Amino acid sequence: MNASDKPDFDSDFRARLHALLAWRRDVRRFRREALPRGTIERLIGLAHLAPSVGLSQPWRFVLVESPARRALVRDNFTRANAAALAAQAPKRARHYAGLKLAGLDAAPCQLAVFADRAARQGHGLGRHTMPQTLDYSAVMAAHTLWLASRAEGIGMGWVSILDPAAICAALDVPPDWHFIGYFCLGYAEAADAVPELESAGWEERRPASAFLVRR
Amino acid sequence: MNASDKPDFDSDFRARLHALLAWRRDVRRFRREALPRGTIERLIGLAHLAPSVGLSQPWRFVLVESPARRALVRDNFTRANAAALAAQAPKRARHYAGLKLAGLDAAPCQLAVFADRAARQGHGLGRHTMPQTLDYSAVMAAHTLWLASRAEGIGMGWVSILDPAAICAALDVPPDWHFIGYFCLGYAEAADAVPELESAGWEERRPASAFLVRR
């Protein structure tokens, strides 16, 4: 499609887009098979189309390839997850302990996303009263990556059970880079329309109408 | 498509998805024509498929319909935008003053999105070290709404030039609801593949490769 041709999104496309949203999933069970060469760079190029406040493009992508750094991240997850387990209500602790909450053991591709809070691009537009929109822009880039990956049959999982300061240190990033999340990518062991936390009985989804009010 | 049928995303779908990402746009120039009845509720239902930390679904949608409340929001934007203009570097102030930064004057549908930081759903999973993932989940719901809307030919614009405390007061929301953004929706005056801030010469996009590092 030529970039100047206004696209026509038809009902067939919308049905597939809705299927993509419904089947996206947070993947924690990966096959070890590597992604084809160049895949993650291409997906990051798509993530880069995300909205950003004032066109600031504040997302920063760190491809984590070094086994030593990956080990630091995994150790940090282990510690943070033990602390989170200890903070669980006693009657839920056993259930929590049985959940698989990250794919760090097998995911062939690992990516940390940051927001550069010192980004000069955009000249501050749109963030005078809400500087957190820089972080939100990076979140939308990560979400774009998620959808674009799933559309290629590549699964992604968001790991948030980490100490941000420790991750910044482990990955040696500039001090103004604010940690958004750590992402595992690869081919999922299985496709599923149901979130793993739901099928495991940890939580159930509520209807959207429960979260809409009018003013 | 049956929910149990694993969807097959082919290259045609991916090309259209990429076009959707490329043409999404932050819309600030709306026609006054209302959205068809039931449209926003349906779109919110799709936004509700977004990822959320621990399946917490912490997004809260406030459809702003009251003319009095809309006037409060618009007044707040006017004040916040004047303050942002005053904070601009002198040599950019005239340029800033000439930009149209919100569609509050004409957008037929206006929606505020919040994150419920007291959400019990999810039982705290995934947010022990990073409670901001509740906010990030609501951001992804807003981003999902953006994409789903554009796929139906409906434009959306994110207004962040607002004082969050004033918006919470104007919309009378519970104290634990954290303001994420205010969104204008409607039919855009024109479709464009280029961000308005870019065509207006405010900022230019950099290549994705500039924002990728390896560790």
Short mmCIF file of C-alpha atoms in Angstrom, two decimals:
data_model
loop_
_atom_site.label_atom_id
_atom_site.label_comp_id
_atom_site.label_asym_id
_atom_site.label_seq_id
_atom_site.Cartn_x
_atom_site.Cartn_y
_atom_site.Cartn_z
CA MET A 1 0.00 0.00 0.00
CA ASN A 2 1.31 3.43 -0.89
CA ALA A 3 1.72 5.64 2.18
CA SER A 4 -0.37 8.35 0.54
CA ASP A 5 -3.35 6.08 -0.10
CA LYS A 6 -5.89 6.43 2.67
CA PRO A 7 -6.53 2.87 3.79
CA ASP A 8 -9.96 1.34 3.69
CA PHE A 9 -10.60 -0.79 6.74
CA ASP A 10 -13.45 -3.14 6.00
CA SER A 11 -15.52 -5.43 8.18
CA ASP A 12 -13.27 -8.38 7.40
CA PHE A 13 -10.24 -6.48 8.69
CA ARG A 14 -12.12 -5.36 11.78
CA ALA A 15 -13.16 -8.93 12.57
CA ARG A 16 -9.52 -10.00 12.39
CA LEU A 17 -8.40 -7.04 14.45
CA HIS A 18 -10.91 -7.99 17.12
CA ALA A 19 -9.61 -11.56 16.99
CA LEU A 20 -6.09 -10.21 17.45
CA LEU A 21 -7.18 -8.26 20.53
CA ALA A 22 -9.01 -11.28 21.90
CA TRP A 23 -6.13 -13.70 21.27
CA ARG A 24 -3.20 -11.44 22.16
CA ARG A 25 -2.31 -13.06 25.51
CA ASP A 26 0.49 -12.55 27.96
CA VAL A 27 2.76 -15.47 27.11
CA ARG A 28 4.97 -17.09 29.73
CA ARG A 29 5.57 -20.49 28.12
CA PHE A 30 7.92 -20.24 25.18
CA ARG A 31 9.62 -22.61 22.82
CA ARG A 32 13.36 -21.97 22.69
CA GLU A 33 13.43 -21.55 18.91
CA ALA A 34 14.96 -18.20 18.01
CA LEU A 35 13.09 -15.56 16.06
CA PRO A 36 14.24 -15.22 12.45
CA ARG A 37 17.08 -12.76 12.02
CA GLY A 38 15.88 -9.17 11.76
CA THR A 39 12.44 -9.90 13.22
CA ILE A 40 12.74 -7.95 16.45
CA GLU A 41 14.23 -4.94 14.69
CA ARG A 42 11.30 -4.94 12.27
CA LEU A 43 8.77 -5.27 15.10
CA ILE A 44 10.44 -2.40 16.95
CA GLY A 45 10.04 -0.37 13.77
CA LEU A 46 6.29 -0.95 14.02
CA ALA A 47 6.22 -0.14 17.74
CA HIS A 48 7.84 3.12 16.76
CA LEU A 49 4.57 4.09 15.02
CA ALA A 50 2.88 4.36 18.42
CA PRO A 51 1.43 7.67 19.55
CA SER A 52 3.73 9.84 21.63
CA VAL A 53 3.10 13.04 23.51
CA GLY A 54 4.19 16.00 21.43
CA LEU A 55 5.79 13.60 18.92
CA SER A 56 8.49 13.07 21.52
CA GLN A 57 9.06 9.36 20.69
CA PRO A 58 10.47 8.87 24.21
CA TRP A 59 10.59 5.06 24.06
CA ARG A 60 13.99 3.45 24.38
CA PHE A 61 14.45 -0.22 23.52
CA VAL A 62 17.18 -2.32 25.06
CA LEU A 63 17.68 -5.71 23.47
CA VAL A 64 19.12 -7.86 26.20
CA GLU A 65 21.45 -10.38 24.60
CA SER A 66 24.24 -10.90 27.10
CA PRO A 67 23.81 -14.12 29.10
CA ALA A 68 25.29 -12.38 32.14
CA ARG A 69 22.75 -9.58 32.03
CA ARG A 70 19.91 -12.00 31.42
CA ALA A 71 21.01 -13.89 34.50
CA LEU A 72 20.91 -10.68 36.54
CA VAL A 73 17.36 -10.02 35.37
CA ARG A 74 16.30 -13.56 36.13
CA ASP A 75 17.83 -13.39 39.60
CA ASN A 76 16.06 -10.13 40.20
CA PHE A 77 12.75 -11.68 39.16
CA THR A 78 13.34 -14.58 41.54
CA ARG A 79 13.91 -12.22 44.46
CA ALA A 80 11.02 -9.89 43.59
CA ASN A 81 8.69 -12.81 43.12
CA ALA A 82 9.64 -14.27 46.50
CA ALA A 83 8.87 -10.90 48.10
CA ALA A 84 5.54 -10.72 46.25
CA LEU A 85 4.70 -14.22 47.42
CA ALA A 86 5.47 -13.23 51.00
CA ALA A 87 3.12 -10.26 50.64
CA GLN A 88 0.21 -12.40 49.44
CA ALA A 89 -2.74 -13.04 51.69
CA PRO A 90 -2.01 -16.38 53.43
CA LYS A 91 -4.96 -18.16 51.86
CA ARG A 92 -3.76 -17.27 48.36
CA ALA A 93 -0.03 -17.88 48.84
CA ARG A 94 -0.03 -21.51 47.76
CA HIS A 95 -1.99 -20.66 44.63
CA TYR A 96 0.41 -17.80 43.87
CA ALA A 97 3.44 -20.02 44.34
CA GLY A 98 2.10 -22.43 41.72
CA LEU A 99 1.69 -19.83 38.98
CA LYS A 100 4.20 -19.42 36.18
CA LEU A 101 4.61 -15.66 35.94
CA ALA A 102 7.48 -15.13 33.51
CA GLY A 103 9.07 -16.74 30.48
CA LEU A 104 12.60 -15.71 31.36
CA ASP A 105 13.73 -19.34 31.40
CA ALA A 106 13.13 -19.97 27.71
CA ALA A 107 12.20 -16.82 25.77
CA PRO A 108 14.76 -16.41 22.99
CA CYS A 109 14.26 -12.67 22.69
CA GLN A 110 14.29 -10.32 25.67
CA LEU A 111 13.68 -6.62 25.49
CA ALA A 112 13.53 -3.91 28.12
CA VAL A 113 11.56 -0.76 27.40
CA PHE A 114 12.30 2.59 29.01
CA ALA A 115 10.92 6.11 28.74
CA ASP A 116 13.51 8.85 28.42
CA ARG A 117 12.18 11.44 30.82
CA ALA A 118 14.78 13.91 29.60
CA ALA A 119 13.68 13.60 25.97
CA ARG A 120 14.01 16.99 24.32
CA GLN A 121 12.21 15.85 21.22
CA GLY A 122 8.70 17.32 21.23
CA HIS A 123 9.87 20.48 23.01
CA GLY A 124 7.77 19.66 26.05
CA LEU A 125 4.49 19.90 24.18
CA GLY A 126 1.58 18.14 25.90
CA ARG A 127 3.48 17.25 29.05
CA HIS A 128 3.59 20.47 31.04
CA THR A 129 0.85 19.38 33.46
CA MET A 130 1.21 15.64 32.82
CA PRO A 131 4.88 14.65 32.47
CA GLN A 132 3.85 11.03 32.99
CA THR A 133 2.63 11.06 29.37
CA LEU A 134 6.23 10.31 28.43
CA ASP A 135 5.94 7.03 30.31
CA TYR A 136 2.51 6.41 28.79
CA SER A 137 3.93 6.88 25.29
CA ALA A 138 6.50 4.17 25.93
CA VAL A 139 3.73 1.92 27.25
CA MET A 140 1.83 2.37 23.98
CA ALA A 141 4.95 1.48 22.02
CA ALA A 142 5.23 -1.74 24.05
CA HIS A 143 1.56 -2.47 23.44
CA THR A 144 2.00 -1.86 19.71
CA LEU A 145 4.89 -4.31 19.73
CA TRP A 146 2.65 -6.83 21.45
CA LEU A 147 -0.07 -6.64 18.81
CA ALA A 148 2.33 -6.58 15.87
CA SER A 149 4.15 -9.60 17.27
CA ARG A 150 0.99 -11.61 17.82
CA ALA A 151 -0.09 -10.85 14.24
CA GLU A 152 3.06 -12.73 13.16
CA GLY A 153 2.41 -15.62 15.49
CA ILE A 154 5.00 -14.41 17.99
CA GLY A 155 4.05 -14.34 21.64
CA MET A 156 5.04 -11.69 24.13
CA GLY A 157 4.91 -11.54 27.90
CA TRP A 158 5.28 -8.52 30.17
CA VAL A 159 7.41 -9.09 33.24
CA SER A 160 6.72 -6.51 35.96
CA ILE A 161 7.82 -8.53 38.98
CA LEU A 162 11.19 -6.79 39.02
CA ASP A 163 12.91 -4.04 40.96
CA PRO A 164 13.20 -1.16 38.47
CA ALA A 165 16.37 0.27 40.03
CA ALA A 166 18.09 -3.10 39.85
CA ILE A 167 17.10 -3.52 36.19
CA CYS A 168 18.43 -0.07 35.30
CA ALA A 169 21.71 -1.00 36.96
CA ALA A 170 21.88 -4.44 35.37
CA LEU A 171 21.32 -2.97 31.92
CA ASP A 172 23.52 0.07 32.45
CA VAL A 173 21.14 2.64 31.01
CA PRO A 174 21.33 6.45 31.35
CA PRO A 175 19.91 7.87 34.60
CA ASP A 176 17.00 9.61 32.87
CA TRP A 177 15.69 6.39 31.40
CA HIS A 178 12.67 5.30 33.42
CA PHE A 179 12.00 1.57 33.40
CA ILE A 180 8.63 0.64 31.88
CA GLY A 181 8.78 -3.13 31.54
CA TYR A 182 10.75 -6.19 30.56
CA PHE A 183 9.40 -8.25 27.71
CA CYS A 184 9.92 -11.83 26.66
CA LEU A 185 9.26 -12.68 23.03
CA GLY A 186 9.24 -15.93 21.14
CA TYR A 187 6.97 -18.65 19.86
CA ALA A 188 4.39 -19.66 22.42
CA GLU A 189 4.02 -23.28 23.42
CA ALA A 190 0.27 -22.97 22.77
CA ALA A 191 -2.25 -20.42 21.57
CA ASP A 192 -5.09 -19.66 23.90
CA ALA A 193 -8.02 -17.27 23.90
CA VAL A 194 -8.18 -17.35 27.69
CA PRO A 195 -5.67 -15.56 29.94
CA GLU A 196 -3.58 -18.00 31.93
CA LEU A 197 -4.53 -16.27 35.20
CA GLU A 198 -8.16 -16.91 34.34
CA SER A 199 -7.76 -20.57 33.38
CA ALA A 200 -5.65 -21.08 36.51
CA GLY A 201 -8.51 -19.70 38.61
CA TRP A 202 -6.53 -16.76 39.96
CA GLU A 203 -8.90 -14.11 38.67
CA GLU A 204 -11.87 -13.76 36.36
CA ARG A 205 -12.72 -11.07 33.89
CA ARG A 206 -15.61 -8.70 34.55
CA PRO A 207 -17.85 -7.25 31.83
CA ALA A 208 -16.81 -3.90 30.36
CA SER A 209 -20.13 -2.38 31.38
CA ALA A 210 -19.03 -2.65 35.00
CA PHE A 211 -16.31 -0.08 34.36
CA LEU A 212 -18.27 2.56 32.47
CA VAL A 213 -19.95 5.52 34.13
CA ARG A 214 -21.56 8.62 32.70
CA ARG A 215 -21.16 12.18 33.87
CA MET B 1 -15.08 -16.39 14.08
CA ASN B 2 -15.67 -18.82 16.90
CA ALA B 3 -13.76 -17.84 20.03
CA SER B 4 -12.22 -21.30 20.20
CA ASP B 5 -10.81 -21.16 16.67
CA LYS B 6 -7.22 -20.06 16.75
CA PRO B 7 -7.07 -17.19 14.29
CA ASP B 8 -4.79 -17.24 11.32
CA PHE B 9 -3.26 -13.84 10.68
CA ASP B 10 -2.01 -13.70 7.14
CA SER B 11 0.19 -11.24 5.29
CA ASP B 12 -2.84 -9.34 4.01
CA PHE B 13 -4.05 -8.77 7.55
CA ARG B 14 -0.61 -7.72 8.68
CA ALA B 15 -0.32 -5.19 5.86
CA ARG B 16 -3.62 -3.66 6.92
CA LEU B 17 -2.61 -3.69 10.57
CA HIS B 18 0.56 -1.83 9.67
CA ALA B 19 -1.52 0.67 7.71
CA LEU B 20 -3.74 1.11 10.77
CA LEU B 21 -0.69 1.83 12.91
CA ALA B 22 0.69 4.23 10.31
CA TRP B 23 -2.61 6.08 9.82
CA ARG B 24 -3.88 6.13 13.40
CA ARG B 25 -3.24 9.81 14.11
CA ASP B 26 -4.04 12.06 17.02
CA VAL B 27 -7.12 13.89 15.74
CA ARG B 28 -7.94 17.43 16.84
CA ARG B 29 -10.21 18.53 13.98
CA PHE B 30 -13.59 16.86 14.17
CA ARG B 31 -16.87 17.10 12.32
CA ARG B 32 -19.75 17.62 14.74
CA GLU B 33 -21.69 14.61 13.48
CA ALA B 34 -22.49 12.27 16.36
CA LEU B 35 -21.30 8.68 16.47
CA PRO B 36 -24.05 6.13 15.81
CA ARG B 37 -25.88 5.07 18.93
CA GLY B 38 -24.09 2.29 20.80
CA THR B 39 -20.76 2.87 19.05
CA ILE B 40 -18.73 4.11 22.01
CA GLU B 41 -20.04 1.35 24.26
CA ARG B 42 -19.00 -1.23 21.68
CA LEU B 43 -15.56 0.37 21.30
CA ILE B 44 -15.11 0.38 25.07
CA GLY B 45 -15.94 -3.31 24.99
CA LEU B 46 -12.95 -3.80 22.67
CA ALA B 47 -10.70 -1.60 24.82
CA HIS B 48 -11.63 -3.91 27.64
CA LEU B 49 -9.66 -6.69 25.87
CA ALA B 50 -6.43 -4.83 26.62
CA PRO B 51 -3.74 -6.45 28.75
CA SER B 52 -3.90 -5.66 32.44
CA VAL B 53 -1.51 -6.45 35.24
CA GLY B 54 -2.69 -9.54 37.11
CA LEU B 55 -5.96 -9.43 35.13
CA SER B 56 -6.90 -6.46 37.28
CA GLN B 57 -8.79 -4.59 34.53
CA PRO B 58 -8.19 -1.33 36.42
CA TRP B 59 -9.40 0.98 33.62
CA ARG B 60 -12.40 3.15 34.40
CA PHE B 61 -14.23 4.93 31.60
CA VAL B 62 -16.17 8.12 32.17
CA LEU B 63 -18.35 9.21 29.27
CA VAL B 64 -18.64 12.95 29.62
CA GLU B 65 -22.05 13.98 28.33
CA SER B 66 -23.09 16.91 30.50
CA PRO B 67 -22.54 20.26 28.77
CA ALA B 68 -21.65 21.82 32.11
CA ARG B 69 -18.92 19.28 32.78
CA ARG B 70 -17.61 19.55 29.24
CA ALA B 71 -17.37 23.32 29.75
CA LEU B 72 -15.32 22.76 32.92
CA VAL B 73 -12.93 20.52 31.00
CA ARG B 74 -12.64 23.01 28.18
CA ASP B 75 -11.98 25.87 30.60
CA ASN B 76 -9.34 23.78 32.29
CA PHE B 77 -7.67 23.07 28.96
CA THR B 78 -7.66 26.80 28.15
CA ARG B 79 -5.92 27.61 31.42
CA ALA B 80 -3.45 24.72 31.22
CA ASN B 81 -2.62 25.58 27.63
CA ALA B 82 -1.98 29.22 28.51
CA ALA B 83 0.40 28.07 31.25
CA ALA B 84 2.12 25.70 28.82
CA LEU B 85 2.48 28.51 26.31
CA ALA B 86 4.03 30.72 28.97
CA ALA B 87 6.54 27.95 29.73
CA GLN B 88 7.65 27.60 26.11
CA ALA B 89 11.03 28.85 25.02
CA PRO B 90 10.49 32.41 23.72
CA LYS B 91 11.52 31.56 20.17
CA ARG B 92 8.92 28.78 19.98
CA ALA B 93 6.03 30.54 21.71
CA ARG B 94 4.46 32.02 18.60
CA HIS B 95 4.59 28.66 16.85
CA TYR B 96 3.05 26.97 19.90
CA ALA B 97 0.25 29.52 20.07
CA GLY B 98 -0.73 28.75 16.48
CA LEU B 99 -1.14 25.01 17.00
CA LYS B 100 -4.52 23.39 17.45
CA LEU B 101 -3.95 20.98 20.32
CA ALA B 102 -7.41 19.66 21.21
CA GLY B 103 -10.72 18.88 19.58
CA LEU B 104 -12.81 19.83 22.60
CA ASP B 105 -14.69 22.43 20.57
CA ALA B 106 -16.35 19.97 18.21
CA ALA B 107 -15.77 16.33 19.20
CA PRO B 108 -19.19 14.74 19.67
CA CYS B 109 -17.92 12.04 22.02
CA GLN B 110 -15.71 12.77 25.01
CA LEU B 111 -14.31 10.17 27.32
CA ALA B 112 -12.06 10.36 30.36
CA VAL B 113 -9.99 7.32 31.31
CA PHE B 114 -8.81 6.62 34.84
CA ALA B 115 -6.89 3.85 36.57
CA ASP B 116 -8.38 2.60 39.81
CA ARG B 117 -5.33 2.39 42.03
CA ALA B 118 -7.41 0.66 44.69
CA ALA B 119 -8.52 -2.11 42.34
CA ARG B 120 -8.73 -5.34 44.30
CA GLN B 121 -9.26 -7.39 41.18
CA GLY B 122 -6.04 -9.26 40.38
CA HIS B 123 -5.18 -9.61 44.07
CA GLY B 124 -2.10 -7.44 43.65
CA LEU B 125 -0.39 -9.86 41.28
CA GLY B 126 2.36 -8.28 39.18
CA ARG B 127 2.29 -4.91 40.88
CA HIS B 128 4.14 -5.44 44.13
CA THR B 129 7.32 -3.74 42.92
CA MET B 130 5.67 -1.76 40.11
CA PRO B 131 2.28 -0.40 41.18
CA GLN B 132 2.36 1.95 38.20
CA THR B 133 1.45 -1.05 36.04
CA LEU B 134 -2.17 -0.30 37.01
CA ASP B 135 -1.83 3.05 35.24
CA TYR B 136 -0.05 1.39 32.33
CA SER B 137 -2.92 -1.08 31.94
CA ALA B 138 -5.37 1.79 31.59
CA VAL B 139 -3.07 3.40 29.04
CA MET B 140 -3.17 0.21 26.96
CA ALA B 141 -6.95 0.19 27.13
CA ALA B 142 -6.98 3.75 25.80
CA HIS B 143 -4.56 2.75 23.06
CA THR B 144 -6.74 -0.23 22.15
CA LEU B 145 -9.72 2.10 21.89
CA TRP B 146 -7.68 4.32 19.59
CA LEU B 147 -6.86 1.52 17.17
CA ALA B 148 -10.34 -0.02 17.23
CA SER B 149 -11.87 3.40 16.58
CA ARG B 150 -9.60 4.19 13.66
CA ALA B 151 -10.43 0.81 12.13
CA GLU B 152 -14.03 2.04 11.97
CA GLY B 153 -13.07 5.39 10.49
CA ILE B 154 -13.48 7.16 13.82
CA GLY B 155 -10.76 9.53 14.92
CA MET B 156 -9.49 9.97 18.44
CA GLY B 157 -7.36 12.61 20.08
CA TRP B 158 -5.63 12.49 23.46
CA VAL B 159 -5.84 15.68 25.49
CA SER B 160 -3.13 15.86 28.15
CA ILE B 161 -2.95 19.63 28.56
CA LEU B 162 -5.15 19.49 31.64
CA ASP B 163 -4.75 19.67 35.39
CA PRO B 164 -5.51 16.12 36.60
CA ALA B 165 -6.84 17.24 39.99
CA ALA B 166 -9.24 19.68 38.37
CA ILE B 167 -10.50 17.01 35.98
CA CYS B 168 -11.10 14.55 38.82
CA ALA B 169 -13.12 17.26 40.60
CA ALA B 170 -15.04 18.27 37.50
CA LEU B 171 -16.02 14.68 36.81
CA ASP B 172 -16.68 13.77 40.44
CA VAL B 173 -14.82 10.46 40.43
CA PRO B 174 -13.75 8.38 43.45
CA PRO B 175 -10.51 9.50 45.13
CA ASP B 176 -8.61 6.35 44.13
CA TRP B 177 -9.22 6.91 40.43
CA HIS B 178 -6.03 8.25 38.90
CA PHE B 179 -6.52 10.38 35.80
CA ILE B 180 -4.87 8.95 32.68
CA GLY B 181 -6.22 11.07 29.84
CA TYR B 182 -9.16 12.80 28.25
CA PHE B 183 -10.14 11.62 24.80
CA CYS B 184 -12.09 13.25 22.00
CA LEU B 185 -13.74 10.93 19.50
CA GLY B 186 -15.63 11.57 16.30
CA TYR B 187 -15.22 11.72 12.55
CA ALA B 188 -12.07 13.52 11.54
CA GLU B 189 -12.23 16.39 9.10
CA ALA B 190 -9.50 14.71 7.07
CA ALA B 191 -7.41 11.55 7.08
CA ASP B 192 -3.68 12.01 7.10
CA ALA B 193 -0.69 9.73 7.28
CA VAL B 194 1.45 12.50 8.76
CA PRO B 195 1.13 13.72 12.38
CA GLU B 196 -0.16 17.27 12.55
CA LEU B 197 2.81 18.31 14.70
CA GLU B 198 5.09 17.09 11.93
CA SER B 199 3.26 18.79 9.06
CA ALA B 200 3.10 21.99 11.14
CA GLY B 201 6.89 21.87 11.52
CA TRP B 202 6.83 21.55 15.31
CA GLU B 203 8.77 18.30 15.43
CA GLU B 204 9.99 15.58 13.14
CA ARG B 205 10.09 11.86 13.59
CA ARG B 206 13.40 10.08 14.08
CA PRO B 207 14.14 6.57 12.78
CA ALA B 208 13.45 3.70 15.15
CA SER B 209 17.06 2.58 14.93
CA ALA B 210 18.04 5.70 16.87
CA PHE B 211 16.21 4.35 19.91
CA LEU B 212 17.49 0.79 20.01
CA VAL B 213 20.53 -0.28 21.99
CA ARG B 214 21.93 -3.72 22.79
CA ARG B 215 23.19 -4.96 26.08
#
